Every structure is written in C-alpha cells, then in structure tokens.
Short mmCIF file of C-alpha atoms and ligand atoms in Angstrom, two decimals:
data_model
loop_
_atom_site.label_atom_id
_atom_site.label_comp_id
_atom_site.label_asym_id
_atom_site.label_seq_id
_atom_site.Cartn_x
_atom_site.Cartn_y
_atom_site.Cartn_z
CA UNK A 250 22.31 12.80 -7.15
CA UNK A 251 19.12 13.86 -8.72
CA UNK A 252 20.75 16.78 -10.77
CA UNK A 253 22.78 14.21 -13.11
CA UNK A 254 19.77 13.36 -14.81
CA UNK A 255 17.73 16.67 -14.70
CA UNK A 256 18.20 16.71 -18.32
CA UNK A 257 15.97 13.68 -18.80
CA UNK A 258 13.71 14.59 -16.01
CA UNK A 259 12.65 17.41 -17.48
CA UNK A 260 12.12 16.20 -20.80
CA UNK A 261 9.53 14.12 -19.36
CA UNK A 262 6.75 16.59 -20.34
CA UNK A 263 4.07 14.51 -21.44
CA UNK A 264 4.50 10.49 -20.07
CA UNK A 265 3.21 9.08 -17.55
CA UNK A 266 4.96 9.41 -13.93
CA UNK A 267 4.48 6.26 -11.76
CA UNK A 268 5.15 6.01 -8.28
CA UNK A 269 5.93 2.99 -6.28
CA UNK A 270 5.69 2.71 -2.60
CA UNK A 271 6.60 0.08 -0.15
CA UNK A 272 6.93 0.15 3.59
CA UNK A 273 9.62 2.75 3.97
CA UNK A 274 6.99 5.30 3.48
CA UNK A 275 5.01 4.14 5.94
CA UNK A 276 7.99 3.20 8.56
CA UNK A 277 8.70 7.55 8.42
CA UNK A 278 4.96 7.83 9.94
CA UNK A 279 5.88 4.86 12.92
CA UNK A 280 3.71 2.42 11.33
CA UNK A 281 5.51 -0.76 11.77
CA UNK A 282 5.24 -3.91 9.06
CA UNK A 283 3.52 -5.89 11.59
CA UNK A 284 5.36 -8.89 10.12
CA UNK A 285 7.39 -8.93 13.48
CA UNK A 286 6.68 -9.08 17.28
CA UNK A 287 4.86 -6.15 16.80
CA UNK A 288 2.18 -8.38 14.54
CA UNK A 289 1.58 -11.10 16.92
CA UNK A 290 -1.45 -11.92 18.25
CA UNK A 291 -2.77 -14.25 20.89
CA UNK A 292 -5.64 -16.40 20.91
CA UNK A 293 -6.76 -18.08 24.08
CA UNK A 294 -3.24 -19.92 24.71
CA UNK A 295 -1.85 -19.65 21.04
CA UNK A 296 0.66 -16.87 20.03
CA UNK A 297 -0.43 -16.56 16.28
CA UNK A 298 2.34 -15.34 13.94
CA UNK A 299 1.48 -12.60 11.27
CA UNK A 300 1.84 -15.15 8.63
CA UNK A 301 -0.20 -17.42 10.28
CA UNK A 302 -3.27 -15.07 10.56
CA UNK A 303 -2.99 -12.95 7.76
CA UNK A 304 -4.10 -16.01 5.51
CA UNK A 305 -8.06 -16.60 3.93
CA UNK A 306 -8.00 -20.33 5.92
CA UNK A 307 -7.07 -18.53 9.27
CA UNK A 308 -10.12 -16.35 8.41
CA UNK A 309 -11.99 -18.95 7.19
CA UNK A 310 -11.40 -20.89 11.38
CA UNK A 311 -10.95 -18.03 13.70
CA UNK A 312 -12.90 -15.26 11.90
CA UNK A 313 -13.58 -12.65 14.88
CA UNK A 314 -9.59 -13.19 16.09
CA UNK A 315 -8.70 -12.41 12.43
CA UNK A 316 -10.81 -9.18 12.74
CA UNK A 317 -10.07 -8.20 15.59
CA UNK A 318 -6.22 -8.12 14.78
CA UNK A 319 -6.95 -6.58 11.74
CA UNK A 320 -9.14 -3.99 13.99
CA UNK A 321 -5.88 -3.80 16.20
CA UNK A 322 -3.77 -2.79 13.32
CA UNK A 323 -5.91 -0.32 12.05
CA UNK A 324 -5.97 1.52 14.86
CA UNK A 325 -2.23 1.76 14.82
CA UNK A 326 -1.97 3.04 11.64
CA UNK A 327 -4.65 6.13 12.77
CA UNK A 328 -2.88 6.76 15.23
CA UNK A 329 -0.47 7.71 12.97
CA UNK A 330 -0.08 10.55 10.60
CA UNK A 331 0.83 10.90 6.54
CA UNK A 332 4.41 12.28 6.56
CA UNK A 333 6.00 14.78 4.23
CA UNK A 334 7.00 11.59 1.58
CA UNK A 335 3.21 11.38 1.32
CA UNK A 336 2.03 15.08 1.20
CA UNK A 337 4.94 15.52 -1.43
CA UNK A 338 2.86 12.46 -3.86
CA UNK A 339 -0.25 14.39 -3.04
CA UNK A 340 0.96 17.60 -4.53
CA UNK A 341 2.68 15.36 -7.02
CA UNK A 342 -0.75 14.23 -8.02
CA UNK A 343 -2.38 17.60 -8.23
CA UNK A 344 0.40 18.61 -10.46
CA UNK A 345 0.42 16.09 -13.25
CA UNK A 346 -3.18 15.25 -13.24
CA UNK A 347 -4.04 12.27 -15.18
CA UNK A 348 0.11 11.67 -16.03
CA UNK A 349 0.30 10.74 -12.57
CA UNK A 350 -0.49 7.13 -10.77
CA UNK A 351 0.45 5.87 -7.27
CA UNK A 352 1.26 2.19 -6.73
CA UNK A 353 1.15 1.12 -3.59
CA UNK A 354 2.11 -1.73 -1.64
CA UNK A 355 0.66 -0.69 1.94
CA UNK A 356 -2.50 -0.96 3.36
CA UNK A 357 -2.11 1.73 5.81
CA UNK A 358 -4.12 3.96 3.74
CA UNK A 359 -2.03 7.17 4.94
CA UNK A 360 -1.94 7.95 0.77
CA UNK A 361 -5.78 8.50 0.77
CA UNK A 362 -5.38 10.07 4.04
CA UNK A 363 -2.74 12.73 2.67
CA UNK A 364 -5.01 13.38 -0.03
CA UNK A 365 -4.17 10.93 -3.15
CA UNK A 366 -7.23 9.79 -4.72
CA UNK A 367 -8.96 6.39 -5.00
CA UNK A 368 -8.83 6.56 -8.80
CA UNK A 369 -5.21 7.23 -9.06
CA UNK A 370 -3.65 5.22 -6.19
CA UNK A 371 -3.31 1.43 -7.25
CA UNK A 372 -3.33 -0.29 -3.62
CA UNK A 373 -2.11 -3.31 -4.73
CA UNK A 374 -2.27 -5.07 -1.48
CA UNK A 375 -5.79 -3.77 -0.14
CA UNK A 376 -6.56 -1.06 1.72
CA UNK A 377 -7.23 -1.78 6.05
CA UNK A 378 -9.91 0.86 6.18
CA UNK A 379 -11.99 -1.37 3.55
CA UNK A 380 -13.80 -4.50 4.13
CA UNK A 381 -15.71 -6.63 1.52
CA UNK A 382 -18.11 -9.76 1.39
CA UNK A 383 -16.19 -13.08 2.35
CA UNK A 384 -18.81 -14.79 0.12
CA UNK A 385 -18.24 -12.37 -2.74
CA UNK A 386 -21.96 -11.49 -2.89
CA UNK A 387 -20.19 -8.58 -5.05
CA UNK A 388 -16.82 -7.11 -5.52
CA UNK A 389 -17.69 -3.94 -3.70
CA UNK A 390 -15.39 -2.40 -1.08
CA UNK A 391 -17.40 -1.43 1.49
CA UNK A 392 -15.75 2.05 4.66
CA UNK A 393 -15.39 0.09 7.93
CA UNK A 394 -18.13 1.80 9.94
CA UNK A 395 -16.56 4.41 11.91
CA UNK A 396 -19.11 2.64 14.90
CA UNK A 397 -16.94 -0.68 14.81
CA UNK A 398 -14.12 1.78 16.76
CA UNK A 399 -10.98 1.04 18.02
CA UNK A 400 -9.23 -2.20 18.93
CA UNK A 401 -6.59 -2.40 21.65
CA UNK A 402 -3.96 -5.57 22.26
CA UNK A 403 -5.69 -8.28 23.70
CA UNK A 404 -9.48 -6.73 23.62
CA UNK A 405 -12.19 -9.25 21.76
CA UNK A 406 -14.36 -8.59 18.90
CA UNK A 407 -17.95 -7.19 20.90
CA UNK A 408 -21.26 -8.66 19.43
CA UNK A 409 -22.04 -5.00 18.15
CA UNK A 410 -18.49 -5.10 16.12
CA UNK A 411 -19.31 -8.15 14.40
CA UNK A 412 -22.71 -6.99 13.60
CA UNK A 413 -21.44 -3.88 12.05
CA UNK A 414 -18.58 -5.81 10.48
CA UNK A 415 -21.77 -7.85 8.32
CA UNK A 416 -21.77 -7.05 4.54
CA UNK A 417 -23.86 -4.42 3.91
CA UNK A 418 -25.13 -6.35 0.57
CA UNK A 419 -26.09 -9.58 1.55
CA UNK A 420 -25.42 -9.90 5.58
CA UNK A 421 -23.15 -12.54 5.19
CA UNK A 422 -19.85 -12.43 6.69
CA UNK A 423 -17.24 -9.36 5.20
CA UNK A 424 -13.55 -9.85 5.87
CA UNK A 425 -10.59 -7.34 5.64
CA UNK A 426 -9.85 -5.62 2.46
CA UNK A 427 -5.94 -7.07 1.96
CA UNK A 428 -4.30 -9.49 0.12
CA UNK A 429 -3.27 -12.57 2.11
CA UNK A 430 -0.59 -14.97 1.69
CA UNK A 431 -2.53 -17.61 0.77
CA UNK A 432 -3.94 -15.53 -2.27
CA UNK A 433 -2.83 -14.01 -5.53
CA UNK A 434 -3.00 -10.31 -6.94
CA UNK A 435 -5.76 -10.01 -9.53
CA UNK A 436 -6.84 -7.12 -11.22
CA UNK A 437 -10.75 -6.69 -10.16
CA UNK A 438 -9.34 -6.43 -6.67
CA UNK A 439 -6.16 -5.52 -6.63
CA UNK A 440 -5.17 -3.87 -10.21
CA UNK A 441 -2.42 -6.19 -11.02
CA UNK A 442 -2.96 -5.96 -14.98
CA UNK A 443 -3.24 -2.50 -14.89
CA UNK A 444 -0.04 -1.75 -12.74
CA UNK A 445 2.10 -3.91 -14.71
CA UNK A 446 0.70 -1.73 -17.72
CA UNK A 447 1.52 1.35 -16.44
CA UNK A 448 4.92 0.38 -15.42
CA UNK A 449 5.55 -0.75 -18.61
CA UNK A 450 4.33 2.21 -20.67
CA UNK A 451 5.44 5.18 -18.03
CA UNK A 452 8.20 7.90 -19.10
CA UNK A 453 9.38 7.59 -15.32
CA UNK A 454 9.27 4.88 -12.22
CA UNK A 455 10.33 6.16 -9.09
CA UNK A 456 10.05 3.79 -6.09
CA UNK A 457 10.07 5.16 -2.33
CA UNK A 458 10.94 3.16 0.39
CA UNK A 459 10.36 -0.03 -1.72
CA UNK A 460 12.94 -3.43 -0.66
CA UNK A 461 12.21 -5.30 -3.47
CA UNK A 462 11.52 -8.62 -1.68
CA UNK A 463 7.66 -8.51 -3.15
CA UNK A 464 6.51 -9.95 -6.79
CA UNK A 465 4.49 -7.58 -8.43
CA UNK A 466 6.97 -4.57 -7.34
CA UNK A 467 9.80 -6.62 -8.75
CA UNK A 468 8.27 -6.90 -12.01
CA UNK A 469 6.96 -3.42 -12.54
CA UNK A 470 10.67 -2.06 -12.29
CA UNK A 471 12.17 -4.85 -14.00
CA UNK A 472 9.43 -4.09 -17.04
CA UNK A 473 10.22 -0.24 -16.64
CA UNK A 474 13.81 -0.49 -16.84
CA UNK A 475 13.49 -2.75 -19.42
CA UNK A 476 11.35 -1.26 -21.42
CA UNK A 477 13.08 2.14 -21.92
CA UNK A 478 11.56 4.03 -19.04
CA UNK A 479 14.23 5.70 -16.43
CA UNK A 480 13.95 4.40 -13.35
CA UNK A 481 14.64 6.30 -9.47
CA UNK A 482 14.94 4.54 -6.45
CA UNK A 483 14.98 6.63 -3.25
CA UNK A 484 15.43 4.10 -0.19
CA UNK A 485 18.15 4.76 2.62
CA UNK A 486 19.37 1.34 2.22
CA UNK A 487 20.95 0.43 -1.75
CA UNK A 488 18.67 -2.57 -2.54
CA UNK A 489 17.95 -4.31 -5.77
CA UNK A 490 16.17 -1.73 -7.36
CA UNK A 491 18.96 0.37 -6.87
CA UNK A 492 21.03 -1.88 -8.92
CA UNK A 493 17.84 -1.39 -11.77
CA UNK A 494 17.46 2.45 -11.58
CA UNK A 495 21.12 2.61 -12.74
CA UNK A 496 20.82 0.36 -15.18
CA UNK A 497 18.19 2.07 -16.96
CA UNK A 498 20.53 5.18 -16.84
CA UNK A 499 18.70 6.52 -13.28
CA UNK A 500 19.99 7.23 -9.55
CA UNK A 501 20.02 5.74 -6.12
CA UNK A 502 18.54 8.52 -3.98
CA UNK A 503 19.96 7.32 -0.64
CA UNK A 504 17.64 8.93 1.67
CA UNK A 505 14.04 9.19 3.00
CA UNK A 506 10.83 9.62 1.07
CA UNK A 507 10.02 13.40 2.03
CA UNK A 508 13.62 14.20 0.81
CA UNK A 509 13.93 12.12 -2.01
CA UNK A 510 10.60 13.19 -3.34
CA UNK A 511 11.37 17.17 -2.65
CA UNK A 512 14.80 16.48 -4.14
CA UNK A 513 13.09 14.66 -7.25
CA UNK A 514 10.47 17.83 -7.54
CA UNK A 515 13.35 20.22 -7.83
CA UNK A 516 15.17 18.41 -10.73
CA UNK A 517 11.87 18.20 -12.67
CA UNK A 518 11.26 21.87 -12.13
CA UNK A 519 7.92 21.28 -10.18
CA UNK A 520 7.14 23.60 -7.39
CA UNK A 521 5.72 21.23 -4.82
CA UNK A 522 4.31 24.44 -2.30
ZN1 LIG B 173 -22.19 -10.08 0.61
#
C-alpha cells in the first residue's frame, strides 16, 4: 500500500512529520476507552456513566469519587505496556529530531512511557499521570505522587490519598490532568493552537488508530489535506480519514499501528532498529 507513494515519502527530507494518535494505539496495549461498561463507576447506590463523571461539575460535587476513578483508571493503563506502534514513534522521534511531533489524543501516557518526550508529544487531551490545581493557583502540571498508589474497583479515596492528591503550590484542591466534556481544548493546557499549526504546515500527517469522531483530530487532517500536505491513515477499520488520506493523494494502511508504522518506516527508507 505504502510503496505507491514511496516516491513522495522519500522526498520528504526536510518537513515536518506529524503523527496523530487516537485510541487504536492504545486498544493494541489492552487499555480500553473506558467510555463503556468498563468506565463505570459506582457511588454509594448510583452507577455513574463515564460521561457523567468525567465532567469539571462532577468534580466540582463528588471530588474524591472523581479521583478515585481517575486513580482506578490509571492503574489500568500501568498495568499495561507501550506496544510496538509506540516503540516504532519513539525511534521515529529519535530519527527526525526536531522534524518530528506526536499528537496525541490519549491520556494513557504509554507515549512518554515508550520513550517520546514531553516537548515533542502534544497530549491534547491531558495526560492521567498528571494532576494540576483545581483553583488554577498556576498552570503547572504537577507527577501524581507515586505514594497515592493504586486504585482497585470499588476501593475509596484513603485520607492519606487525598492529602497527597493536594496541590503542591498552594494546598488547595488538584484535580486530574484531562480534558473533560464539559471543557474546551486551549493551548496553555492542551496545545490546541499549536497542533492545528503543525498540521497545517507539516510535509506529512499520518494518523494511527485515529476514528475521526473527535474535533480537533478532524480538523488537523482536514487542514493537512487541504493544505497540500499528504496524508496516511493506518486504522484496521476504513474511517473518514481514510476517505482524506486519499484525497490528498495518500493511502489507507488497513492494519495495526506496529505494522503500519514499520511498513511506513520502510517506504521512507528509515531503519527503525
Ligand atoms: Zn494551587
């Protein structure tokens, strides 16, 4: 699929590369999207839905049930490990150097994990292993102390976890570092200027595991393709972007990240070892 447009892959010697990833990525490592059964949570009597809880006013009334969910989830995602999609953007990142930039859509933080680096990976949604002040004493992201530990189904937030869940600035109360339904992308937080940017001014957009059904996303291919850049979409499933990365004279990988992304490496003539 890949070698029909090695041509123009490899003629990308100096642009920017940007990579895209949604929660296909992360699905390859068993992290689910916790936006089904697998994401509810019950307090006292109430079955919360994801959607319910993941919001800044279900923070803002159940605050230790919010963390503690959040806790939960965390501890899912390290019990997990990165897979070979995200070792192969690692390399990809020690390879191009400064051409290169990760956008991502999860929180998981497996990209960190599999060695990406903070200044390079866009985590446009937040980042689960971050917290920051609820009162916005500052805009600092602040580690989730290793002491808060892990969270099992149905356990409570302890009176040592939400001491050690205080913001380390003021004392107030921190929350999760994620974006919430109820909110919007920005750019202190969340780097929604600069993404857009980069999509528009990149040589090459490849998306992994990405369905298209978010905002920003959207409009980061839909500004590549339009914008002259070719655009790759490697997703088992053909989704909308699949539609765009032909358009803009790019393939449809139909396949998994680690493939895709070793298949991808080959056309452009980068070793990935
Ligand atoms: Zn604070």
């Amino acid at each position: 699929m890949l070698e029909k447009i090695k041509p123009r892959l490899q003629g990308l010697t100096i642009e920017k590369i940007v990579f895209l990833t949604g929660a296909g990525i992360s699905a390859e490592s068993g992290i689910p999207t916790f936006r089904g059964e697998e994401g509810y949570w019950t307090v006292g009597s109430k079955n919360y839905h994801p959607m319910d809880l993941a919001t800044n006013s279900a923070f803002g009334e159940l605050p230790d049930d919010v963390w503690g969910w959040y806790l939960f989830r965390k501890t899912v995602c390290h019990r997990s490990q990165p897979n070979p999609g995200h070792i192969a953007l690692a390399r990809f990142e020690e390879v191009l150097g400064d051409r290169f930039l990760l956008v991502t859509q999860n929180v998981d933080g497996l990209h960190l994990r599999a060695g990406n680096s903070m200044e390079r990976t866009y985590q446009v949604h937040g980042n689960i292993d971050f917290m920051r002040c609820w009162n916005e004493c500052c805009l600092d992201l602040f580690p989730i102390p290793q002491e808060v530990g892990t969270m099992e189904r149905g356990q409570k937030l302890s009176a040592q976890q939400r001491e050690l869940l205080k913001c380390p600035k003021c004392g107030g109360r921190s929350r999760p570092h994620v974006l919430w339904f109820d909110e919007c992308y920005d750019e202190e937080r969340f780097r929604f200027q600069s993404s857009l940017k980069a999509a528009f001014d990149c040589g090459l957009l490849v998306s992994v595991g990405s369905s298209g059904s978010t905002n920003l996303p959207t409009q980061m291919v839909m500004g590549a393709a339009g914008n002259g850049s070719l655009v790759v979409d490697i997703n088992p499933e053909r989704g909308p972007y699949a539609r765009m990365a032909e358009a803009s004279g790019g393939v449809w990988f139909q396949g998994g990240a680690g493939a895709g992304l070793k298949a991808l490496a080959q056309a452009m003539g980068i070793d990935l070892r």
